[in-house]
Amino acid sequence: MRDVCVIGLGLIGGSLLRAAAASGRTAWGAAVSEVDADAASRAGFDVTTDVEAALHRAAAEDAMVVLAVPLPAVEDLLRLVNQHASHCLLTDVTSVKAPVLDAVRRRVPYTRYVGGHPMAGTSKSGWLAGDASLFQGAAWVVAVEEDTDLEAWAEVAKLVLDVGAHVVPLPAESHDEAVARISHLPHLLAAILATIGAEGGPLAMSLAAGSYRDGTRVAGSNPQLVRAMTEGNRDALLPIVDEALGRLGAARGSLASTGGLAATINAGYEGAQALAASLDVERAGVRISLAAPDARQGLIALGERGGRITGLTDGIATGEVQ
Amino acid sequence: MRDVCVIGLGLIGGSLLRAAAASGRTAWGAAVSEVDADAASRAGFDVTTDVEAALHRAAAEDAMVVLAVPLPAVEDLLRLVNQHASHCLLTDVTSVKAPVLDAVRRRVPYTRYVGGHPMAGTSKSGWLAGDASLFQGAAWVVAVEEDTDLEAWAEVAKLVLDVGAHVVPLPAESHDEAVARISHLPHLLAAILATIGAEGGPLAMSLAAGSYRDGTRVAGSNPQLVRAMTEGNRDALLPIVDEALGRLGAARGSLASTGGLAATINAGYEGAQALAASLDVERAGVRISLAAPDARQGLIALGERGGRITGLTDGIATGEVQ
């Protein structure tokens, strides 16, 4: 099993360092944040605030390098990767994939890069919020592009499986469009709801119950991280925000004119059933040989249909799809 | 302690019947829904599908009548109340207060009516979803208008305290404005989010994680009940929807032009802190004598400042406010 070097020890990077170590890998990390690095060190992990030293060691050991910093810090970090570990197998956990892919192609053209994004998190951030079990049962996108090196892809996928997640193979663009819907729009709507609720003052807060707590929970997330992911996905997010504006405007018009909200509320109810059904659906087993000439297309088709890879042995990916 | 007659045995009415009985009161109920009435009867409660008989008994026993039906059914039920129990102490648990107050004044002019609304619920509905402990720790608005009979108010407040909730005294209009912010807008945004998420198909559903699950949870509520409460609060809800449209449009404009979402996300973060702070705030004790000439104003001022009544003995309401 290849060693793992995690750069960035916040919620995701810190959880991955713990989980990789727990799975039996040799794993070390680095964080610019002294708070995170100190806490990780006190917890017995092999970490440093010297990012260059950690990358140098990764090059010497031919380790896999995992970028676990927020999107705005990725470009600078890639410059260091190019200086110190330009031939290492590289992946990341950033919440937007096309901009990172683009930056890697510009900054570290000779690396073997496979983008990644675990669909796990809490509204907390930092090392202390992390947990080796954070990824258990979570979806983790491992990006497949037309030119993806499938040996590198399999190594990243194996790490993902080792830490308890399942692999969703997708091109960067498909990932970014989907997360605009199911992660970035939720964060925007939560922020707007929390703003409008708080404007109601102590009275409104005194009546806030389940629907408000649920609807605003992620508004309590670190605002810099939320900005990084939403602003970083601008191209995919704009049309989704437009769709929300259109639907909210239609609801407004209907309420004002006919007094009815049936179309809005019934569509939402059906949407909620779609999520419930997707958790419950009967799934068929699939096997994809990574040596097959159409392996990339097979992986992408699986991901696009909502499927997942749950095992990987001897070049054969096994999984399930509805 | 006055007997309690609950009409409507869904989630809220069914939970109230259980909780009132558990608190030692004589309590009976009626439901048009045979499913709910059968289930309640099998659980050992004193219930019938004959609403008129239940109201007739309420008149004979001088019981408190609780309307626990959705808003669209209130007018018809008030006709029956006027026929069979027109002098009973009357309250309700409907999620909108001004329209019910208006209907009561038109349909049952001689009743002593005190509006109520427990801020508790789940996305489930029906008798089987109910629970005697549903109201523990919940806010329950008990309406105070300029002409409210404070003896009647105290009786309704006592029932609320007996079932484990605290009392928030508010005029109907203040209630309706606040719930537009912290309950009805959350339901609308959840419906829109669930619609847009589901349009992303199985792929989007396969990546949905905490932010999407939290943000769409109430979209799974019974759509007829959600329509009843949102459409029933049209006057208060329209300006709140306009505010959401304005804020979402501003976010869209900022993302498209400067690429930034700082204003939206920072305001949301501060709003989330306001909710957290309201749960945590230091509160001072208050005492309000219901016999004082300005008791109504004192109660309303308490509610408007986010305060609550937690005890009621010998005409003295005790509570706390920040």
XYZ file of C-alpha atoms in Angstrom:
644
model
C 0.000 0.000 0.000
C 1.387 3.326 -1.040
C 2.209 5.857 1.691
C -0.039 8.892 2.000
C 0.982 12.529 2.496
C -1.928 14.800 3.404
C -1.436 18.558 3.017
C -4.034 20.454 5.055
C -5.309 19.078 8.371
C -8.750 20.615 8.704
C -11.955 18.593 8.986
C -11.446 16.579 5.792
C -7.657 16.366 5.662
C -7.478 15.619 9.372
C -10.110 12.905 9.115
C -8.306 11.376 6.139
C -4.962 11.328 7.936
C -6.598 9.530 10.862
C -8.488 7.105 8.620
C -5.488 6.335 6.372
C -3.342 5.621 9.419
C -6.095 3.490 10.929
C -6.287 1.452 7.704
C -2.660 0.499 8.183
C -0.947 2.880 5.803
C 2.098 4.940 6.591
C 0.656 8.443 6.573
C 1.998 11.867 7.422
C 0.659 15.356 7.098
C 1.394 19.030 7.012
C -0.685 22.098 7.814
C 0.036 25.789 7.565
C -2.301 26.184 10.550
C -0.195 25.772 13.685
C -3.369 25.136 15.681
C -4.279 22.142 13.516
C -0.693 20.875 13.317
C -0.216 21.114 17.090
C -3.477 19.341 17.804
C -2.652 16.567 15.328
C 0.829 16.212 16.755
C -0.470 15.991 20.315
C -2.841 13.257 19.115
C 0.235 11.268 18.075
C 0.225 11.830 14.318
C 3.297 12.445 12.204
C 2.756 16.060 11.147
C 4.634 19.268 10.517
C 3.985 22.899 9.634
C 6.720 22.606 6.984
C 4.727 21.798 3.853
C 7.856 21.633 1.692
C 9.457 19.075 3.974
C 6.340 16.916 3.861
C 6.306 17.073 0.055
C 10.024 16.350 -0.133
C 9.481 13.227 1.915
C 6.559 12.285 -0.368
C 8.872 12.482 -3.369
C 11.526 10.384 -1.613
C 9.010 7.695 -0.610
C 6.968 7.907 -3.839
C 3.908 8.582 -1.694
C 0.463 9.647 -2.809
C -0.023 13.367 -2.140
C -3.482 14.507 -1.072
C -4.320 18.214 -1.329
C -6.754 18.989 1.478
C -6.696 22.778 1.475
C -9.539 25.126 0.500
C -9.790 25.991 -3.179
C -8.218 29.473 -2.897
C -5.034 27.886 -1.492
C -4.741 25.223 -4.193
C -2.776 27.234 -6.777
C 0.003 28.163 -4.343
C 0.192 24.633 -3.040
C 0.475 23.245 -6.572
C 3.546 25.423 -7.123
C 5.173 23.686 -4.151
C 4.063 20.288 -5.410
C 5.670 21.053 -8.749
C 8.921 22.025 -7.028
C 9.163 19.162 -4.575
C 6.960 16.272 -5.630
C 6.187 16.788 -9.287
C 6.116 13.079 -10.137
C 4.054 11.887 -7.195
C 0.599 10.442 -7.612
C -1.647 13.387 -6.757
C -5.238 13.668 -5.618
C -7.320 16.241 -3.760
C -10.497 16.545 -1.687
C -11.615 19.960 -2.917
C -15.326 20.514 -3.369
C -15.019 21.697 -6.982
C -13.308 19.589 -9.614
C -13.004 21.404 -12.976
C -11.065 24.399 -11.597
C -8.634 22.108 -9.745
C -8.128 19.946 -12.825
C -7.406 23.071 -14.819
C -4.932 24.357 -12.224
C -3.132 21.004 -12.036
C -2.767 20.925 -15.830
C -1.226 24.380 -15.756
C 0.945 24.027 -12.645
C 2.027 20.391 -12.427
C 1.743 19.138 -16.003
C 3.716 15.944 -15.461
C 1.987 14.629 -12.382
C -0.428 11.747 -12.415
C -3.498 13.525 -11.018
C -6.873 12.026 -10.119
C -9.382 14.457 -8.635
C -11.440 13.471 -5.617
C -14.247 14.796 -3.444
C -15.704 13.085 -0.382
C -19.386 13.956 0.138
C -18.975 14.110 3.894
C -18.694 16.909 6.383
C -20.246 18.678 9.284
C -20.813 22.365 9.916
C -17.632 22.291 12.062
C -14.126 22.747 10.725
C -10.532 22.217 11.845
C -8.526 19.191 13.039
C -10.493 18.807 16.254
C -13.752 18.414 14.319
C -12.293 15.460 12.396
C -12.937 11.783 12.917
C -11.432 8.635 11.409
C -14.975 7.386 10.756
C -16.161 10.520 8.915
C -16.118 8.766 5.531
C -17.890 5.543 6.554
C -20.726 4.999 4.110
C -20.096 8.279 2.294
C -19.944 8.821 -1.452
C -16.496 9.920 -2.677
C -16.201 11.125 -6.235
C -13.001 9.912 -7.901
C -12.816 11.772 -11.178
C -12.514 10.017 -14.534
C -11.549 12.098 -17.557
C -10.830 10.962 -21.080
C -7.111 10.886 -20.371
C -7.207 9.539 -16.794
C -4.468 7.025 -16.012
C -6.524 4.126 -14.695
C -3.684 2.714 -12.623
C -3.489 6.003 -10.760
C -7.276 6.090 -10.559
C -7.340 2.625 -9.013
C -4.841 3.673 -6.361
C -6.915 6.663 -5.331
C -10.083 4.568 -5.415
C -8.404 1.978 -3.190
C -7.556 4.624 -0.591
C -11.184 5.802 -0.678
C -12.458 2.246 -0.157
C -9.904 1.675 2.605
C -11.286 4.601 4.619
C -14.856 3.297 4.402
C -16.358 5.328 1.565
C -17.675 4.133 -1.789
C -16.382 5.482 -5.083
C -18.503 7.461 -7.546
C -16.618 7.739 -10.859
C -17.494 10.972 -12.690
C -15.956 13.578 -14.981
C -15.180 16.890 -13.266
C -17.958 18.701 -15.113
C -20.663 16.255 -14.096
C -19.481 16.453 -10.514
C -19.551 20.247 -10.479
C -23.056 20.439 -11.943
C -24.392 17.919 -9.417
C -22.790 19.556 -6.368
C -24.156 22.937 -7.455
C -27.600 21.318 -7.011
C -27.113 19.259 -3.894
C -24.469 21.141 -1.942
C -23.871 24.705 -3.110
C -27.504 25.731 -3.599
C -28.364 24.267 -0.150
C -25.641 26.439 1.387
C -26.923 29.569 -0.368
C -30.545 28.941 0.594
C -29.549 28.210 4.186
C -27.663 31.517 4.350
C -30.645 33.441 3.004
C -33.057 31.689 5.356
C -30.817 32.336 8.367
C -30.600 36.011 7.416
C -34.355 36.431 7.052
C -35.074 34.473 10.219
C -32.638 36.512 12.293
C -34.196 39.718 10.980
C -37.326 38.633 12.859
C -35.366 39.260 16.069
C -35.666 37.422 19.398
C -39.379 36.821 18.782
C -38.741 34.838 15.590
C -35.834 32.987 17.208
C -38.050 32.048 20.168
C -40.446 30.254 17.804
C -37.835 28.591 15.579
C -38.355 24.835 15.534
C -37.381 21.854 13.385
C -37.961 23.276 9.924
C -35.856 26.349 10.685
C -33.092 24.461 12.469
C -32.823 21.951 9.628
C -33.000 24.619 6.950
C -30.302 26.829 8.484
C -27.915 24.249 9.928
C -25.196 24.614 7.273
C -25.381 28.401 7.504
C -23.281 27.922 10.648
C -20.378 26.515 8.594
C -17.108 28.446 8.335
C -18.042 31.247 5.903
C -14.632 31.270 4.229
C -14.945 27.597 3.320
C -18.488 28.111 2.045
C -17.362 31.065 -0.060
C -14.459 29.051 -1.418
C -16.671 26.233 -2.633
C -19.588 28.286 -3.954
C -17.537 31.018 -5.608
C -15.160 28.375 -6.959
C -18.058 26.667 -8.744
C -19.429 29.846 -10.313
C -19.958 28.490 -13.824
C -22.025 25.510 -12.681
C -23.768 27.354 -9.870
C -25.153 30.330 -11.808
C -27.722 28.381 -13.868
C -28.807 26.499 -10.737
C -29.354 29.761 -8.850
C -31.326 30.991 -11.842
C -33.501 27.924 -11.626
C -34.126 28.573 -7.925
C -34.980 32.207 -8.663
C -37.389 31.111 -11.367
C -39.110 28.585 -9.124
C -39.332 30.942 -6.145
C -40.642 33.704 -8.404
C -43.264 31.347 -9.811
C -44.344 30.400 -6.291
C -44.572 34.084 -5.390
C -46.675 34.830 -8.441
C -49.002 31.936 -7.812
C -49.461 32.818 -4.135
C -50.150 36.454 -4.987
C -52.552 35.774 -7.845
C -54.459 32.545 -7.180
C -53.436 32.076 -3.537
C -52.215 28.569 -4.374
C -48.833 26.898 -3.891
C -49.768 23.420 -5.082
C -47.286 23.257 -7.964
C -44.342 24.273 -5.779
C -45.196 22.087 -2.805
C -46.211 19.010 -4.777
C -43.005 19.158 -6.839
C -40.994 19.453 -3.625
C -42.783 16.461 -2.132
C -42.007 14.387 -5.224
C -38.397 15.547 -5.052
C -38.178 14.418 -1.442
C -39.539 11.019 -2.490
C -36.797 10.804 -5.136
C -34.129 11.113 -2.446
C -35.866 8.568 -0.225
C -36.249 6.193 -3.184
C -32.585 6.544 -4.136
C -31.567 5.342 -0.674
C -33.908 2.407 -0.938
C -33.674 1.331 -4.549
C -32.863 -2.203 -5.617
C -29.391 -2.278 -7.147
C -27.770 -4.705 -9.551
C -24.140 -5.761 -9.219
C -21.627 -4.582 -11.789
C -18.048 -5.526 -12.659
C -15.743 -3.310 -14.679
C -12.295 -4.479 -15.756
C -9.974 -1.512 -15.650
C -7.880 -3.170 -18.387
C -10.778 -3.093 -20.877
C -10.452 -0.552 -23.689
C -13.764 1.099 -22.752
C -13.125 1.062 -18.997
C -13.233 4.862 -18.640
C -16.564 5.061 -20.459
C -17.904 2.221 -18.344
C -16.917 3.959 -15.114
C -18.384 7.282 -16.219
C -21.638 5.666 -17.348
C -21.905 3.965 -13.963
C -21.431 7.233 -12.076
C -23.820 9.166 -14.310
C -26.537 6.602 -13.548
C -26.095 7.006 -9.792
C -23.960 3.887 -9.402
C -21.001 3.265 -7.141
C -17.849 1.182 -6.863
C -17.591 -0.729 -3.609
C -14.646 -3.046 -4.255
C -11.448 -3.165 -6.281
C -9.243 -6.230 -6.595
C -6.740 -7.267 -9.276
C -7.870 -4.582 -11.681
C -11.557 -5.458 -11.399
C -13.868 -2.816 -9.949
C -17.099 -4.178 -8.473
C -20.090 -2.123 -7.525
C -23.764 -1.580 -8.011
C -26.199 0.517 -9.953
C -29.953 0.857 -9.956
C -58.747 20.747 35.879
C -61.109 21.263 32.999
C -61.801 18.309 30.687
C -60.389 18.450 27.179
C -62.135 17.583 23.916
C -59.742 17.338 20.962
C -61.225 17.457 17.456
C -58.763 16.077 14.922
C -56.370 13.259 15.824
C -53.462 13.748 13.487
C -49.905 14.342 14.630
C -50.672 17.385 16.781
C -54.193 16.570 17.969
C -53.232 12.963 18.613
C -50.161 13.979 20.593
C -52.227 16.459 22.608
C -54.880 13.875 23.453
C -52.161 11.523 24.690
C -50.362 14.272 26.632
C -53.530 15.715 28.183
C -54.602 12.262 29.342
C -51.107 11.567 30.663
C -51.236 14.809 32.669
C -54.288 13.475 34.510
C -57.085 15.243 32.676
C -60.237 13.624 31.432
C -59.783 13.874 27.687
C -61.666 12.576 24.670
C -61.361 13.095 20.974
C -62.986 12.864 17.596
C -61.592 12.500 14.102
C -63.252 12.402 10.711
C -60.414 10.108 9.670
C -61.481 6.571 10.491
C -57.873 5.458 10.269
C -56.809 7.894 12.995
C -59.895 7.240 15.145
C -59.451 3.462 14.922
C -55.778 3.679 15.799
C -56.480 5.950 18.777
C -59.283 3.690 19.949
C -57.100 0.594 19.727
C -54.505 2.459 21.821
C -57.166 2.755 24.556
C -58.231 6.359 24.086
C -61.808 7.616 24.314
C -62.452 8.622 20.720
C -65.176 8.633 18.091
C -65.686 9.516 14.446
C -68.860 11.393 15.478
C -67.590 14.966 15.853
C -71.033 16.270 16.841
C -71.324 13.755 19.667
C -67.893 14.732 20.974
C -68.860 18.425 20.911
C -72.193 17.696 22.538
C -70.387 15.969 25.382
C -68.010 18.945 25.637
C -70.994 21.258 26.115
C -72.493 18.962 28.753
C -69.215 18.748 30.694
C -68.192 22.367 30.065
C -64.944 21.040 28.607
C -62.279 22.948 26.723
C -62.587 22.293 22.979
C -59.351 22.090 20.967
C -59.561 22.408 17.190
C -56.774 20.274 15.759
C -57.767 20.120 12.106
C -55.961 21.693 9.138
C -56.884 25.280 8.333
C -59.148 24.470 5.348
C -61.368 22.363 7.646
C -61.655 24.996 10.377
C -64.662 26.922 8.994
C -66.861 23.842 8.723
C -65.816 22.664 12.148
C -66.632 26.070 13.653
C -70.172 25.717 12.325
C -70.509 22.519 14.326
C -68.945 24.140 17.394
C -71.506 26.932 17.135
C -74.339 24.417 16.945
C -73.232 22.081 19.739
C -70.732 23.788 22.022
C -71.076 27.502 21.424
C -70.290 28.480 25.020
C -67.317 26.219 25.562
C -63.839 27.550 26.120
C -62.242 27.172 22.678
C -58.660 26.956 21.454
C -56.892 25.586 18.406
C -53.470 24.383 17.261
C -53.601 25.706 13.711
C -50.376 27.066 12.240
C -51.884 30.434 11.286
C -53.610 32.626 13.840
C -55.217 35.728 12.255
C -57.430 33.805 9.787
C -58.660 31.478 12.555
C -59.384 34.408 14.862
C -61.346 36.028 12.075
C -63.308 32.843 11.386
C -64.121 32.352 15.070
C -65.411 35.922 15.359
C -67.679 35.319 12.392
C -68.832 31.773 13.175
C -68.890 31.455 16.972
C -69.233 35.016 18.226
C -70.143 34.101 21.802
C -67.397 31.621 22.524
C -64.407 32.383 24.723
C -61.632 31.731 22.183
C -57.881 31.789 22.773
C -55.755 30.889 19.748
C -52.819 28.550 20.101
C -49.980 27.099 18.057
C -47.413 24.576 19.278
C -44.052 24.960 17.501
C -43.499 21.220 17.345
C -43.859 18.652 14.654
C -42.105 16.160 12.465
C -42.334 15.556 8.743
C -44.728 12.673 9.558
C -48.464 13.039 10.023
C -51.421 11.063 11.405
C -52.220 9.542 14.800
C -49.474 6.939 14.600
C -46.830 9.652 14.232
C -47.954 11.258 17.508
C -46.294 11.057 20.883
C -47.277 12.258 24.359
C -43.827 13.833 24.679
C -43.976 15.789 21.396
C -44.430 19.111 23.191
C -41.723 18.702 25.859
C -39.557 21.807 25.736
C -41.422 23.282 22.766
C -42.643 26.859 22.366
C -46.454 27.108 22.193
C -47.937 30.431 21.192
C -51.057 31.285 23.226
C -52.537 34.330 21.562
C -53.235 37.557 23.419
C -55.437 40.144 21.718
C -56.724 43.410 23.102
C -59.995 41.770 24.088
C -58.647 38.422 25.274
C -60.392 37.052 28.367
C -57.387 36.397 30.628
C -59.171 33.736 32.653
C -59.702 31.778 29.474
C -56.124 32.541 28.429
C -54.815 31.209 31.724
C -56.730 27.957 31.276
C -55.271 27.382 27.833
C -51.809 28.340 29.071
C -52.155 25.855 31.932
C -52.939 23.038 29.508
C -49.880 24.004 27.468
C -47.670 23.947 30.573
C -49.223 20.653 31.681
C -48.146 18.952 28.453
C -44.536 20.117 28.848
C -44.348 23.158 26.567
C -43.668 26.785 27.486
C -46.062 29.583 26.586
C -45.196 32.428 24.207
C -47.873 35.135 24.498
C -48.332 36.997 21.195
C -51.005 38.720 19.136
C -52.131 36.739 16.077
C -50.457 39.145 13.672
C -47.048 38.957 15.337
C -47.301 35.185 15.327
C -48.182 35.031 11.651
C -45.315 37.316 10.635
C -42.791 35.311 12.657
C -43.917 31.893 11.392
C -43.755 33.163 7.811
C -40.026 33.658 8.484
C -39.156 30.600 10.520
C -41.627 27.975 9.315
C -43.360 28.820 6.055
C -40.354 30.163 4.148
C -38.305 27.114 5.259
C -41.014 24.860 3.813
C -41.047 26.753 0.502
C -37.251 26.757 0.166
C -37.100 23.064 1.030
C -39.654 22.307 -1.692
C -37.690 24.279 -4.278
C -34.399 22.681 -3.259
C -35.900 19.187 -3.395
C -37.258 19.902 -6.871
C -33.950 21.182 -8.217
C -32.001 18.377 -6.586
C -34.262 15.685 -7.989
C -33.936 17.213 -11.464
C -30.285 16.223 -11.250
C -31.463 12.603 -11.445
C -29.873 9.532 -9.831
C -26.417 11.079 -10.182
C -27.308 14.082 -8.015
C -29.153 11.854 -5.528
C -26.106 9.579 -5.261
C -24.002 12.537 -4.079
C -26.581 14.104 -1.740
C -25.166 14.434 1.770
C -25.871 16.386 4.950
C -26.550 19.835 3.511
C -29.091 18.448 1.053
C -30.743 16.093 3.521
C -31.097 18.868 6.110
C -32.267 21.405 3.557
C -34.948 19.154 2.052
C -36.181 17.249 5.115
C -39.476 19.119 5.531
C -40.208 18.792 1.811
C -41.247 15.255 2.711
C -44.122 16.543 4.866
C -47.719 15.896 3.843
C -48.165 18.391 0.977
C -51.788 19.122 1.856
C -50.802 20.233 5.341
C -47.937 22.350 3.981
C -50.268 23.963 1.464
C -52.834 24.640 4.179
C -50.371 26.489 6.372
C -48.481 28.415 3.701
C -51.520 29.374 1.618
C -53.409 30.214 4.807
C -50.712 32.701 5.777
C -50.634 34.432 2.400
C -50.691 38.031 3.673
C -47.738 37.577 6.006
C -45.850 35.215 3.690
C -45.799 37.332 0.521
C -43.433 40.044 1.822
C -41.139 37.366 3.278
C -40.976 35.543 -0.070
C -40.206 38.893 -1.681
C -37.344 39.350 0.720
C -35.990 35.906 -0.152
C -36.290 36.699 -3.868
C -34.445 39.963 -3.333
C -31.630 38.319 -1.401
C -31.268 35.401 -3.814
C -31.319 37.814 -6.747
C -28.629 39.927 -5.106
C -26.489 36.831 -4.554
C -26.973 35.865 -8.196
C -25.974 39.327 -9.366
C -22.912 39.410 -7.187
C -21.768 35.936 -8.258
C -22.266 36.794 -11.930
C -20.582 40.194 -11.784
C -17.806 40.131 -9.182
C -17.725 36.390 -8.564
C -18.196 37.017 -4.842
C -20.801 35.764 -2.374
C -19.345 37.294 0.791
C -22.356 39.462 1.651
C -24.805 36.557 1.351
C -22.714 34.001 3.164
C -21.488 36.272 5.939
C -25.035 37.453 6.667
C -26.180 33.834 6.818
C -23.384 32.951 9.195
C -24.361 35.827 11.484
C -27.988 34.709 11.294
C -26.986 31.211 12.335
C -25.125 32.699 15.313
C -28.304 34.587 16.280
C -30.195 31.294 16.585
C -27.380 29.696 18.557
C -27.176 32.744 20.837
C -30.935 32.728 21.447
C -30.700 29.165 22.768
C -27.871 30.146 25.045
C -28.766 33.614 26.228
C -28.920 34.603 29.889
C -32.536 35.194 30.866
C -34.048 37.164 33.691
C -37.072 35.967 35.628
C -40.393 37.778 35.180
C -43.722 37.747 37.017
C -46.941 39.025 35.506
C -50.135 39.247 37.526
C -53.033 38.422 35.229
C -55.263 40.616 37.427
C -53.208 43.753 36.720
C -54.873 46.289 34.407
C -51.945 46.155 31.959
C -51.561 42.365 32.052
C -52.324 41.934 28.345
C -49.722 44.511 27.357
C -47.220 42.912 29.726
C -47.743 39.474 28.200
C -47.492 40.785 24.648
C -44.332 42.773 25.432
C -42.799 39.625 26.903
C -43.581 37.560 23.810
C -42.403 40.242 21.401
C -39.030 40.291 23.181
C -38.588 36.542 22.785
C -39.696 35.746 26.341
C -41.723 32.822 27.620
C -44.083 31.842 30.426
C -43.015 28.700 32.265
C -45.360 28.682 35.255
C -48.842 29.819 36.213
C -50.216 29.692 39.747
C -52.987 31.670 41.440
C -53.226 34.208 38.632
C -49.470 34.874 38.558
C -47.596 33.962 35.381
C -43.873 33.408 35.850
C -41.334 33.184 33.095
C -38.150 34.557 31.640
C -36.913 36.971 29.058
C -33.484 37.933 27.761
